[in-house]
Amino acid sequence: MKRKVAKAGKLRLSPNEETMLLKEEYERRRKLRLQQVREQQKYIALQIRQKVKQRREEQLHQLEEALRAEWQKAQDEKMKALEKLYLSSLRAIGEGHRQAKENEPDLEALAKQAE
């Protein structure tokens, strides 16, 4: 009786069942491989997006610095021009009166000429 039990415990799968189990295992592994590849692609795409974003931010920062320096230089030049204009205006404050005084007609000479 022991022999019958021992033989009964060793059941074999039919060729169709073996093929079906192998096919299911192949499909399971295939799906797992596809899932892993998709996750890798997502990770790589994320890294690329981050690098592009970082490079864009760096370029914007450099552009900002260049524009700020250019603007500052233009402001300095305007300031110097205005300072020169202001100083020349200060020097010329009394000039108009002096010129008018110099060009003032000599009333006595005109009166003598009229006589």
Protein backbone atom coordinates (compact mmCIF):
# COMPACT_ATOMS: atom_id res chain seq x y z
CA MET A 1 0.00 0.00 0.00
CA LYS A 2 2.85 2.32 0.61
CA ARG A 3 3.98 1.90 -2.94
CA LYS A 4 0.65 2.96 -4.32
CA VAL A 5 0.67 6.12 -2.20
CA ALA A 6 4.18 6.97 -3.30
CA LYS A 7 3.27 6.54 -6.93
CA ALA A 8 0.05 8.48 -6.51
CA GLY A 9 1.97 11.52 -5.16
CA LYS A 10 3.97 11.89 -8.38
CA LEU A 11 1.39 13.23 -10.75
CA ARG A 12 2.66 14.57 -14.02
CA LEU A 13 1.22 17.40 -16.02
CA SER A 14 -0.17 16.71 -19.42
CA PRO A 15 1.77 18.18 -22.37
CA ASN A 16 -0.99 20.76 -22.89
CA GLU A 17 -0.82 21.83 -19.23
CA GLU A 18 2.99 22.07 -19.39
CA THR A 19 2.79 24.18 -22.54
CA MET A 20 0.14 26.41 -20.96
CA LEU A 21 2.20 26.88 -17.77
CA LEU A 22 5.34 27.67 -19.79
CA LYS A 23 3.41 30.13 -21.93
CA GLU A 24 1.93 31.82 -18.84
CA GLU A 25 5.41 32.09 -17.27
CA TYR A 26 6.80 33.52 -20.52
CA GLU A 27 3.99 36.12 -20.69
CA ARG A 28 4.43 37.01 -17.01
CA ARG A 29 8.17 37.59 -17.53
CA ARG A 30 7.52 39.51 -20.75
CA LYS A 31 5.07 41.83 -18.97
CA LEU A 32 7.53 42.30 -16.12
CA ARG A 33 10.31 43.16 -18.61
CA LEU A 34 8.05 45.64 -20.39
CA GLN A 35 7.11 47.24 -17.09
CA GLN A 36 10.76 47.58 -16.09
CA VAL A 37 11.67 49.11 -19.45
CA ARG A 38 8.80 51.60 -19.19
CA GLU A 39 9.88 52.60 -15.69
CA GLN A 40 13.45 53.08 -16.91
CA GLN A 41 12.20 55.21 -19.79
CA LYS A 42 10.12 57.34 -17.41
CA TYR A 43 13.16 57.83 -15.16
CA ILE A 44 15.40 58.74 -18.10
CA ALA A 45 12.78 61.15 -19.47
CA LEU A 46 12.48 62.76 -16.03
CA GLN A 47 16.25 63.22 -15.86
CA ILE A 48 16.31 64.77 -19.34
CA ARG A 49 13.48 67.17 -18.43
CA GLN A 50 15.30 68.18 -15.26
CA LYS A 51 18.55 68.82 -17.15
CA VAL A 52 16.75 70.88 -19.79
CA LYS A 53 14.96 72.87 -17.09
CA GLN A 54 18.21 73.48 -15.22
CA ARG A 55 20.04 74.54 -18.40
CA ARG A 56 17.18 76.89 -19.29
CA GLU A 57 17.25 78.45 -15.83
CA GLU A 58 21.02 78.93 -16.09
CA GLN A 59 20.64 80.61 -19.50
CA LEU A 60 17.90 82.87 -18.17
CA HIS A 61 20.08 83.78 -15.20
CA GLN A 62 23.01 84.63 -17.48
CA LEU A 63 20.75 86.70 -19.72
CA GLU A 64 19.36 88.49 -16.68
CA GLU A 65 22.87 89.33 -15.47
CA ALA A 66 23.94 90.55 -18.92
CA LEU A 67 20.85 92.73 -19.30
CA ARG A 68 21.22 94.09 -15.79
CA ALA A 69 24.87 95.01 -16.44
CA GLU A 70 23.94 96.67 -19.74
CA TRP A 71 21.12 98.61 -18.08
CA GLN A 72 23.42 99.71 -15.24
CA LYS A 73 26.02 100.89 -17.74
CA ALA A 74 23.38 102.89 -19.63
CA GLN A 75 22.14 104.42 -16.38
CA ASP A 76 25.69 105.42 -15.41
CA GLU A 77 26.23 107.06 -18.80
CA LYS A 78 22.95 108.98 -18.49
CA MET A 79 23.91 110.09 -15.00
CA LYS A 80 27.30 111.38 -16.18
CA ALA A 81 25.68 113.26 -19.08
CA LEU A 82 23.15 114.87 -16.74
CA GLU A 83 25.89 115.80 -14.27
CA LYS A 84 27.86 117.51 -17.06
CA LEU A 85 24.75 119.38 -18.19
CA TYR A 86 24.01 120.44 -14.60
CA LEU A 87 27.56 121.67 -14.02
CA SER A 88 27.59 123.63 -17.28
CA SER A 89 24.24 125.15 -16.31
CA LEU A 90 25.66 126.17 -12.93
CA ARG A 91 28.63 127.85 -14.60
CA ALA A 92 26.35 129.71 -17.03
CA ILE A 93 24.00 131.12 -14.38
CA GLY A 94 25.39 134.67 -14.37
CA GLU A 95 26.61 134.62 -17.98
CA GLY A 96 23.36 135.97 -19.46
CA HIS A 97 23.35 139.00 -17.18
CA ARG A 98 26.98 139.72 -17.92
CA GLN A 99 26.41 139.58 -21.65
CA ALA A 100 23.34 141.79 -21.38
CA LYS A 101 25.32 144.30 -19.35
CA GLU A 102 28.12 144.30 -21.92
CA ASN A 103 25.70 144.79 -24.80
CA GLU A 104 23.72 147.46 -23.00
CA PRO A 105 23.53 150.55 -25.19
CA ASP A 106 25.46 153.53 -23.95
CA LEU A 107 22.67 156.04 -23.32
CA GLU A 108 25.03 158.99 -23.01
CA ALA A 109 26.69 158.24 -26.33
CA LEU A 110 23.33 157.85 -27.99
CA ALA A 111 22.16 161.14 -26.56
CA LYS A 112 25.27 162.92 -27.83
CA GLN A 113 24.80 161.45 -31.26
CA ALA A 114 21.21 162.53 -31.33
CA GLU A 115 22.25 166.17 -30.53
